[in-house]
Amino acid sequence: MSCANARRIVNISWNFSQEPYYNYLAILDACTASKQLALGKSIHQHILKHNHCNYNRSNLLDKLTRFYVSCSRLDLARRVFDLIPNPDRNNKSILWNQMIRAYAWNGPFEKAIDLYYEMVESGVGPTNYTYPFVIKACSAMRDVENGVEIHEHVKRQRLDGDVYICTALVDFYAKCGLLVEARQVFDGMCQRDIVAWNAMISGCSVNGLYLEMMGLVLEMQEDGLTLNSSTIVAILPAIAEANKLREGKAVHGYSMRKGFVNDVVVDTGILDVYAKCGWLNYAKRIFGVMSFKNEITRSAMIGAYVTCQSTQEGLELFEHMRIEDTVSPSPVMLATVIRACAKLNDMKRGRKMHGYTVKSGSNLDLMVSNTLLSMYAKCGRINDALTFFEEMGLKDSVSFSAIIAGCVQNGHAEEALQIFQMMQSSGVEPESATVMGILPACSHLAALQLGVCTHGYSIVRGFTEDVSICNALIDMYSKCGKVDIARIVFDKMNKRDVVSWNAMIAGYGVHGRGKEAISLFYDMQTVGQMPDEITFIGLLFACSHSGLVAEGKYWFVRMCPEFNISPRMDHYLCMVDLLGRAGLLDEAYGFIQNMTFKPDVRIWSALLAACRIHKHIVLAEEVSSKIQYLGPESPSNFVLLSNLYTTAGRWDDAAHVRVKQKDSGFKKSPGCSWIEINGVVHAFVGGDQSHPQSAKINEKLTELSTEMKKLGYSAESSFVYQDVEEEEKEQILLYHSEKLAVAFALLNLDPSKSILVTKNLRVCVDCHSMLKYITLITKREITVRDASRFHHFRDGICSCGDFW
């Protein structure tokens, strides 16, 4: 019925003196068909005003409910629906289904589920039309608990053979990531239509199971069904993520033959495939010929530029769109542009985008907020990131993961741990990305207890099936002094990549277990895993820190001819370090001069450090002049030369180097050590007296010093680089940061537990000697991870064999 006819009927009926019941029914039917909200509401007001709901009230309320549903005013529809008296309402199962369907399509989705349970409790029997809608609502919310329970209801009603219900269940389980359950329902279906196949295919696609998805596509075709546009839309994202260009082209050709390419969703998917496969020109061509482009298409094209290293062009396209379009960019597009700013490290434009999101209100969108947070962190503006994080009203696991990763990447591991603790107390569940962020923080601070807890959590959540998580665990245990546990993690991995092998080889290297590293390298080749450049850096590092000079030389020579890996600067650096530590200074110098490319500051610094160890002042002066010519990158080179002069008693030369260091703007980093006690990380700086237990720590160190002297200990005063009296030198040495940390541990850590200390600088000879004595006195194992390697002290001996 047309709107004009509906208005005519209204005008006529309002003139009736008798109750115009049947006229109202006809009018409401007309308003429902034409979706005339204003007209229908005026009729509703007229009915209420003249008390026409008293006669056949249920039918009128039924019609009004359907009318408001048709106009997508579910709030008004529900209000009228609840007014229908019982038992009349309980006899209107079709109306219940309409309401549930409306909520399932338009939301709030939880109201569809609530209404379903209310329907059951009211004694109204759900039908095969009810279940597809309520299951759809569970899918939208990823509500596994209610979805599984409703599935049980379906079985009890013996409706689990209905193709529409089963298709909804397949879609539900697939969207919740429960692909085993989805496949069980799918395989149990007596009849499958194209929608059911698409649901299963889409489930595999969104969960990244490319091979399983393609297998289903072949099965579907063997079953006599032809791919439709929905199938194409389902498979394209997985093809894009798997970078399967050939398959993407085949799907593109098929879509052209079938006439699907005029569909904006299909075209956008094809564009995305070409972009993720690195074929930007193809993506641009698709975008150029599209007759209609929506926000998702534009976002995909900007994302294509970013993916294909043409980020600047992507930002230019965004600016062009802003000028041409009157519609505000969607949150997805804004997030894409913000990621582009982060990739270019363009903080000026990034801040501009931040301001734009605030003005448009898009900053309230959690995805946009998380992207802004990630941008600040990736651009190294960690203080801005922390400030923005605190200002965020809503935070999820992505927010916490982004700020934790940002803190770790910018050298703020302690803040990362504090934020992780905040995350736990706020009730937000850590995800795999959070674990990937927190494990490096545990590695950096040697926070073993937290690392072990994170490992346990990862096992419970199933994260240890992820190769990257296991690789991070290997690194964490290695850097927390537990290389044998790292090996257990390595051995239990179902699948390993080259990073897994590299992490384990590097772990052995930093612990000075070069022979185990070489043995593992052989195992790597046995299983067919090809080493890469990083593998050889770890292998040569292991040889260097274990004094395996011949082995290191052998593998350096074999890199190129046997493995087709050309040595780069880091490999040369390892070799100079290897030769220098072994005291082969002249050979190391000759090795540098014969390098195939110009040595950088790091190469000469490694040789200077060797000169410091072996007290070769003449060569050190020559090397230092080369470093000054290239431009020192850090204060360490000045410190090495200054210390070498002071060891030789050349105080004036040492003072001159320190003045030169100051004039160059370099400041020596203070020695700092960390120790974890009962899950809390404590930091100590050399000579620092600010710790609450400083008095007890000093007392303990004095006590230990007295006991050590009885055993023959004598302070290595040559490692004090100030021109002061011997007694004062001894006091300075006594309060080095690692000694403070060890004394604190002896006072606070259970006697049955070993001590693990992490230091930012290389441990000095006096501390190394003193820690060996402390293990004899206290009968405690002490492990120190310095800037160079691990030192495991036990029974007066260090695992490094005094070679570091």
Tab-separated table of C-alpha atoms in Angstrom, residues 432-775:
chain	number	residue	atom	x	y	z
A	432	SER	CA	50.416	-13.565	22.746
A	433	ALA	CA	51.523	-10.070	21.612
A	434	THR	CA	51.787	-9.041	25.295
A	435	VAL	CA	53.932	-12.073	26.041
A	436	MET	CA	56.157	-11.211	23.060
A	437	GLY	CA	56.604	-7.754	24.585
A	438	ILE	CA	57.183	-8.738	28.217
A	439	LEU	CA	59.670	-11.576	27.651
A	440	PRO	CA	62.384	-9.233	26.230
A	441	ALA	CA	61.889	-7.014	29.299
A	442	CYS	CA	62.467	-10.059	31.520
A	443	SER	CA	65.544	-10.840	29.414
A	444	HIS	CA	66.949	-7.328	29.767
A	445	LEU	CA	66.482	-7.130	33.541
A	446	ALA	CA	67.117	-10.842	34.184
A	447	ALA	CA	63.696	-10.959	35.857
A	448	LEU	CA	63.638	-14.743	35.964
A	449	GLN	CA	60.691	-15.159	38.315
A	450	LEU	CA	58.396	-13.075	36.126
A	451	GLY	CA	59.771	-14.834	33.048
A	452	VAL	CA	58.947	-18.256	34.532
A	453	CYS	CA	55.412	-17.090	35.419
A	454	THR	CA	54.969	-15.789	31.872
A	455	HIS	CA	56.165	-19.137	30.529
A	456	GLY	CA	53.582	-20.953	32.659
A	457	TYR	CA	50.829	-18.608	31.515
A	458	SER	CA	51.868	-19.167	27.902
A	459	ILE	CA	51.589	-22.930	28.324
A	460	VAL	CA	48.081	-22.635	29.825
A	461	ARG	CA	46.921	-20.313	27.025
A	462	GLY	CA	48.482	-22.458	24.316
A	463	PHE	CA	50.883	-19.704	23.228
A	464	THR	CA	53.860	-22.083	23.253
A	465	GLU	CA	52.565	-23.554	20.001
A	466	ASP	CA	53.777	-20.289	18.454
A	467	VAL	CA	57.395	-20.566	17.297
A	468	SER	CA	58.023	-16.862	18.017
A	469	ILE	CA	56.928	-17.249	21.660
A	470	CYS	CA	59.256	-20.235	22.131
A	471	ASN	CA	62.111	-18.300	20.529
A	472	ALA	CA	61.517	-15.455	22.996
A	473	LEU	CA	61.489	-17.982	25.875
A	474	ILE	CA	64.842	-19.411	24.721
A	475	ASP	CA	66.287	-15.892	24.694
A	476	MET	CA	64.765	-15.086	28.099
A	477	TYR	CA	66.084	-18.183	29.856
A	478	SER	CA	69.504	-17.758	28.234
A	479	LYS	CA	69.768	-14.150	29.372
A	480	CYS	CA	68.467	-15.010	32.847
A	481	GLY	CA	71.327	-17.456	33.349
A	482	LYS	CA	69.311	-20.634	32.726
A	483	VAL	CA	70.726	-21.794	29.412
A	484	ASP	CA	69.956	-25.448	30.217
A	485	ILE	CA	66.256	-24.620	30.619
A	486	ALA	CA	66.465	-22.704	27.332
A	487	ARG	CA	67.712	-25.936	25.748
A	488	ILE	CA	64.735	-27.850	27.214
A	489	VAL	CA	62.365	-25.324	25.608
A	490	PHE	CA	64.285	-25.689	22.343
A	491	ASP	CA	64.169	-29.501	22.403
A	492	LYS	CA	60.417	-29.570	23.117
A	493	MET	CA	59.501	-27.346	20.170
A	494	ASN	CA	57.367	-29.151	17.583
A	495	LYS	CA	58.580	-26.795	14.895
A	496	ARG	CA	61.714	-24.642	14.716
A	497	ASP	CA	62.787	-21.889	12.376
A	498	VAL	CA	66.236	-20.406	11.828
A	499	VAL	CA	65.590	-17.908	14.648
A	500	SER	CA	65.130	-20.821	17.086
A	501	TRP	CA	68.546	-22.254	16.216
A	502	ASN	CA	70.167	-18.801	16.278
A	503	ALA	CA	68.712	-18.011	19.717
A	504	MET	CA	70.033	-21.259	21.173
A	505	ILE	CA	73.484	-20.887	19.592
A	506	ALA	CA	73.677	-17.278	20.875
A	507	GLY	CA	72.555	-18.506	24.314
A	508	TYR	CA	75.446	-20.945	24.481
A	509	GLY	CA	77.769	-18.224	23.228
A	510	VAL	CA	76.913	-15.675	25.899
A	511	HIS	CA	77.504	-18.360	28.550
A	512	GLY	CA	80.931	-19.167	27.120
A	513	ARG	CA	79.872	-22.657	26.040
A	514	GLY	CA	81.394	-22.532	22.590
A	515	LYS	CA	81.693	-26.288	22.098
A	516	GLU	CA	77.941	-26.760	22.674
A	517	ALA	CA	77.289	-23.919	20.208
A	518	ILE	CA	79.413	-25.642	17.540
A	519	SER	CA	77.741	-28.991	18.242
A	520	LEU	CA	74.311	-27.384	17.824
A	521	PHE	CA	75.481	-25.790	14.584
A	522	TYR	CA	76.276	-29.283	13.263
A	523	ASP	CA	72.838	-30.516	14.396
A	524	MET	CA	71.282	-27.610	12.526
A	525	GLN	CA	72.839	-28.762	9.276
A	526	THR	CA	71.906	-32.386	9.943
A	527	VAL	CA	68.174	-31.568	10.076
A	528	GLY	CA	68.431	-29.505	6.884
A	529	GLN	CA	68.050	-26.043	8.415
A	530	MET	CA	70.231	-23.610	6.462
A	531	PRO	CA	72.145	-21.096	8.594
A	532	ASP	CA	71.920	-17.400	7.855
A	533	GLU	CA	74.101	-14.374	8.595
A	534	ILE	CA	72.849	-14.192	12.206
A	535	THR	CA	73.749	-17.842	12.780
A	536	PHE	CA	77.392	-17.121	12.043
A	537	ILE	CA	77.421	-14.031	14.247
A	538	GLY	CA	76.250	-16.217	17.152
A	539	LEU	CA	78.712	-18.977	16.272
A	540	LEU	CA	81.719	-16.631	16.011
A	541	PHE	CA	80.658	-14.849	19.215
A	542	ALA	CA	80.568	-18.235	20.981
A	543	CYS	CA	84.065	-19.068	19.722
A	544	SER	CA	85.324	-15.659	20.863
A	545	HIS	CA	83.996	-16.027	24.406
A	546	SER	CA	85.294	-19.574	24.751
A	547	GLY	CA	88.806	-19.004	23.411
A	548	LEU	CA	88.157	-21.265	20.413
A	549	VAL	CA	90.418	-19.350	18.051
A	550	ALA	CA	91.066	-22.117	15.518
A	551	GLU	CA	87.386	-23.011	15.300
A	552	GLY	CA	86.395	-19.377	14.847
A	553	LYS	CA	88.909	-18.900	12.037
A	554	TYR	CA	87.713	-22.094	10.338
A	555	TRP	CA	84.027	-21.144	10.266
A	556	PHE	CA	84.765	-17.580	9.186
A	557	VAL	CA	86.653	-18.906	6.163
A	558	ARG	CA	83.917	-21.483	5.356
A	559	MET	CA	81.020	-18.977	5.442
A	560	CYS	CA	81.151	-17.868	1.844
A	561	PRO	CA	82.257	-20.935	-0.152
A	562	GLU	CA	80.176	-23.473	1.788
A	563	PHE	CA	77.100	-21.450	2.765
A	564	ASN	CA	77.147	-18.577	0.270
A	565	ILE	CA	77.144	-15.973	3.061
A	566	SER	CA	79.437	-13.008	2.497
A	567	PRO	CA	80.974	-11.654	5.713
A	568	ARG	CA	79.581	-8.324	6.816
A	569	MET	CA	80.795	-5.858	9.427
A	570	ASP	CA	79.369	-7.820	12.382
A	571	HIS	CA	81.261	-10.956	11.351
A	572	TYR	CA	84.514	-9.010	11.092
A	573	LEU	CA	83.766	-7.501	14.503
A	574	CYS	CA	83.437	-10.982	16.030
A	575	MET	CA	86.755	-12.042	14.483
A	576	VAL	CA	88.615	-8.965	15.771
A	577	ASP	CA	87.134	-9.635	19.208
A	578	LEU	CA	88.157	-13.311	18.965
A	579	LEU	CA	91.758	-12.507	18.048
A	580	GLY	CA	92.001	-9.603	20.469
A	581	ARG	CA	90.722	-11.548	23.497
A	582	ALA	CA	93.236	-14.297	22.705
A	583	GLY	CA	96.048	-11.723	22.818
A	584	LEU	CA	96.751	-11.947	19.082
A	585	LEU	CA	96.788	-8.149	18.737
A	586	ASP	CA	99.131	-7.908	15.774
A	587	GLU	CA	97.136	-10.533	13.899
A	588	ALA	CA	93.929	-8.688	14.722
A	589	TYR	CA	95.427	-5.436	13.434
A	590	GLY	CA	96.525	-7.111	10.211
A	591	PHE	CA	93.093	-8.720	9.843
A	592	ILE	CA	91.471	-5.259	10.014
A	593	GLN	CA	93.824	-3.843	7.409
A	594	ASN	CA	92.933	-6.678	5.013
A	595	MET	CA	89.156	-6.234	5.328
A	596	THR	CA	87.271	-6.006	2.035
A	597	PHE	CA	85.615	-2.763	3.152
A	598	LYS	CA	86.499	0.136	5.395
A	599	PRO	CA	86.356	-0.751	9.123
A	600	ASP	CA	83.947	1.260	11.237
A	601	VAL	CA	84.322	2.593	14.779
A	602	ARG	CA	83.068	-0.669	16.318
A	603	ILE	CA	85.903	-2.666	14.713
A	604	TRP	CA	88.596	-0.357	16.078
A	605	SER	CA	86.834	-0.191	19.460
A	606	ALA	CA	87.005	-3.997	19.745
A	607	LEU	CA	90.762	-3.835	19.144
A	608	LEU	CA	91.099	-0.979	21.652
A	609	ALA	CA	89.295	-3.098	24.267
A	610	ALA	CA	91.779	-5.901	23.605
A	611	CYS	CA	94.644	-3.450	24.045
A	612	ARG	CA	93.154	-2.524	27.400
A	613	ILE	CA	92.972	-6.181	28.475
A	614	HIS	CA	96.560	-6.905	27.397
A	615	LYS	CA	97.948	-3.459	28.378
A	616	HIS	CA	99.335	-2.675	24.895
A	617	ILE	CA	99.564	1.116	25.197
A	618	VAL	CA	101.414	1.843	21.931
A	619	LEU	CA	98.857	0.056	19.750
A	620	ALA	CA	96.022	1.505	21.854
A	621	GLU	CA	97.204	5.054	21.094
A	622	GLU	CA	97.327	4.309	17.351
A	623	VAL	CA	93.857	2.719	17.405
A	624	SER	CA	92.471	5.590	19.452
A	625	SER	CA	93.648	8.118	16.863
A	626	LYS	CA	91.796	6.190	14.159
A	627	ILE	CA	88.634	6.208	16.301
A	628	GLN	CA	88.915	9.970	16.823
A	629	TYR	CA	89.320	10.454	13.081
A	630	LEU	CA	86.154	8.456	12.348
A	631	GLY	CA	84.256	10.090	15.199
A	632	PRO	CA	83.588	8.125	18.403
A	633	GLU	CA	80.034	6.814	18.769
A	634	SER	CA	80.051	6.496	22.560
A	635	PRO	CA	82.104	7.415	25.639
A	636	SER	CA	83.428	3.851	25.941
A	637	ASN	CA	86.424	4.512	23.665
A	638	PHE	CA	87.542	7.474	25.784
A	639	VAL	CA	87.049	5.422	28.950
A	640	LEU	CA	89.092	2.491	27.614
A	641	LEU	CA	92.084	4.682	26.751
A	642	SER	CA	91.814	6.670	29.971
A	643	ASN	CA	91.727	3.483	32.020
A	644	LEU	CA	94.704	2.108	30.120
A	645	TYR	CA	96.723	5.242	30.958
A	646	THR	CA	95.724	5.159	34.632
A	647	THR	CA	96.657	1.471	34.895
A	648	ALA	CA	100.102	2.451	33.611
A	649	GLY	CA	100.262	5.376	36.068
A	650	ARG	CA	100.148	7.994	33.281
A	651	TRP	CA	97.739	10.249	35.153
A	652	ASP	CA	98.288	13.362	33.021
A	653	ASP	CA	97.504	11.458	29.821
A	654	ALA	CA	94.406	9.965	31.472
A	655	ALA	CA	93.238	13.424	32.555
A	656	HIS	CA	93.800	14.757	29.021
A	657	VAL	CA	91.598	11.975	27.578
A	658	ARG	CA	88.846	12.752	30.103
A	659	VAL	CA	88.959	16.448	29.202
A	660	LYS	CA	88.752	15.548	25.517
A	661	GLN	CA	85.812	13.253	26.290
A	662	LYS	CA	84.007	16.059	28.102
A	663	ASP	CA	84.676	18.538	25.305
A	664	SER	CA	83.246	16.024	22.793
A	665	GLY	CA	79.988	15.909	24.768
A	666	PHE	CA	80.307	12.290	25.916
A	667	LYS	CA	79.466	11.333	29.469
A	668	LYS	CA	80.509	8.024	31.024
A	669	SER	CA	77.591	5.767	31.902
A	670	PRO	CA	77.590	4.894	35.610
A	671	GLY	CA	77.856	1.238	36.540
A	672	CYS	CA	74.412	-0.107	37.348
A	673	SER	CA	73.321	-3.571	38.458
A	674	TRP	CA	69.898	-5.184	38.816
A	675	ILE	CA	68.675	-8.097	40.884
A	676	GLU	CA	65.226	-9.659	41.197
A	677	ILE	CA	64.081	-10.596	44.708
A	678	ASN	CA	60.635	-12.164	45.128
A	679	GLY	CA	59.449	-10.819	41.787
A	680	VAL	CA	60.669	-7.236	42.445
A	681	VAL	CA	63.627	-5.826	40.499
A	682	HIS	CA	66.072	-3.718	42.576
A	683	ALA	CA	68.619	-1.421	40.910
A	684	PHE	CA	72.000	-0.336	42.345
A	685	VAL	CA	74.446	2.291	41.073
A	686	GLY	CA	78.124	2.213	42.029
A	687	GLY	CA	78.718	4.067	45.311
A	688	ASP	CA	74.982	4.736	45.705
A	689	GLN	CA	73.720	4.957	49.293
A	690	SER	CA	70.068	5.686	48.524
A	691	HIS	CA	68.703	2.168	48.991
A	692	PRO	CA	66.629	1.732	52.194
A	693	GLN	CA	68.943	-1.100	53.284
A	694	SER	CA	72.206	0.731	52.484
A	695	ALA	CA	73.506	0.580	56.060
A	696	LYS	CA	73.000	-3.194	56.263
A	697	ILE	CA	74.487	-3.653	52.761
A	698	ASN	CA	77.631	-1.689	53.713
A	699	GLU	CA	77.952	-3.674	56.931
A	700	LYS	CA	77.654	-6.933	54.990
A	701	LEU	CA	80.305	-5.864	52.462
A	702	THR	CA	82.729	-4.883	55.248
A	703	GLU	CA	82.142	-8.261	56.892
A	704	LEU	CA	82.767	-10.091	53.606
A	705	SER	CA	85.892	-8.020	52.922
A	706	THR	CA	87.366	-9.018	56.290
A	707	GLU	CA	86.665	-12.702	55.666
A	708	MET	CA	88.105	-12.548	52.128
A	709	LYS	CA	91.363	-10.996	53.300
A	710	LYS	CA	91.817	-13.945	55.649
A	711	LEU	CA	91.614	-16.182	52.556
A	712	GLY	CA	94.243	-14.121	50.700
A	713	TYR	CA	92.119	-11.548	48.845
A	714	SER	CA	93.832	-8.297	47.920
A	715	ALA	CA	91.997	-5.411	46.274
A	716	GLU	CA	92.940	-4.739	42.638
A	717	SER	CA	93.575	-1.039	43.180
A	718	SER	CA	94.834	-0.580	39.629
A	719	PHE	CA	91.193	-0.667	38.554
A	720	VAL	CA	90.423	2.565	40.407
A	721	TYR	CA	90.910	5.331	37.889
A	722	GLN	CA	91.286	8.221	40.305
A	723	ASP	CA	94.608	9.437	41.708
A	724	VAL	CA	93.776	8.772	45.387
A	725	GLU	CA	95.309	6.875	48.327
A	726	GLU	CA	95.266	3.046	48.396
A	727	GLU	CA	92.804	2.893	51.312
A	728	GLU	CA	90.343	5.145	49.473
A	729	LYS	CA	90.770	3.069	46.319
A	730	GLU	CA	89.811	-0.031	48.311
A	731	GLN	CA	86.639	1.674	49.556
A	732	ILE	CA	85.694	2.756	46.010
A	733	LEU	CA	86.114	-0.821	44.762
A	734	LEU	CA	84.059	-2.194	47.657
A	735	TYR	CA	80.957	-0.268	46.552
A	736	HIS	CA	80.816	-1.264	42.882
A	737	SER	CA	77.207	-1.858	41.858
A	738	GLU	CA	77.403	-5.649	41.440
A	739	LYS	CA	78.877	-6.004	44.951
A	740	LEU	CA	76.030	-3.933	46.376
A	741	ALA	CA	73.527	-6.146	44.564
A	742	VAL	CA	75.139	-9.375	45.777
A	743	ALA	CA	75.248	-8.125	49.387
A	744	PHE	CA	71.578	-7.153	49.144
A	745	ALA	CA	70.763	-10.644	47.848
A	746	LEU	CA	72.679	-12.309	50.696
A	747	LEU	CA	70.566	-10.303	53.131
A	748	ASN	CA	67.182	-10.899	51.472
A	749	LEU	CA	67.241	-14.024	49.304
A	750	ASP	CA	66.534	-17.505	50.621
A	751	PRO	CA	69.890	-19.222	51.325
A	752	SER	CA	68.851	-22.167	49.145
A	753	LYS	CA	68.557	-19.976	46.056
A	754	SER	CA	71.375	-18.923	43.747
A	755	ILE	CA	72.035	-15.238	43.070
A	756	LEU	CA	71.651	-13.658	39.625
A	757	VAL	CA	72.887	-10.105	38.988
A	758	THR	CA	72.738	-8.152	35.724
A	759	LYS	CA	75.181	-5.316	35.036
A	760	ASN	CA	75.158	-2.710	32.251
A	761	LEU	CA	78.982	-2.583	31.984
A	762	ARG	CA	81.749	-5.151	31.827
A	763	VAL	CA	82.587	-6.582	35.265
A	764	CYS	CA	85.979	-5.361	36.520
A	765	VAL	CA	88.837	-7.658	37.563
A	766	ASP	CA	88.479	-6.786	41.260
A	767	CYS	CA	84.746	-7.577	41.321
A	768	HIS	CA	85.434	-10.789	39.411
A	769	SER	CA	88.048	-11.797	41.980
A	770	MET	CA	85.935	-10.763	44.982
A	771	LEU	CA	82.850	-12.707	43.771
A	772	LYS	CA	84.927	-15.893	43.578
A	773	TYR	CA	85.883	-15.416	47.231
A	774	ILE	CA	82.269	-14.698	48.239
A	775	THR	CA	81.151	-18.066	46.839
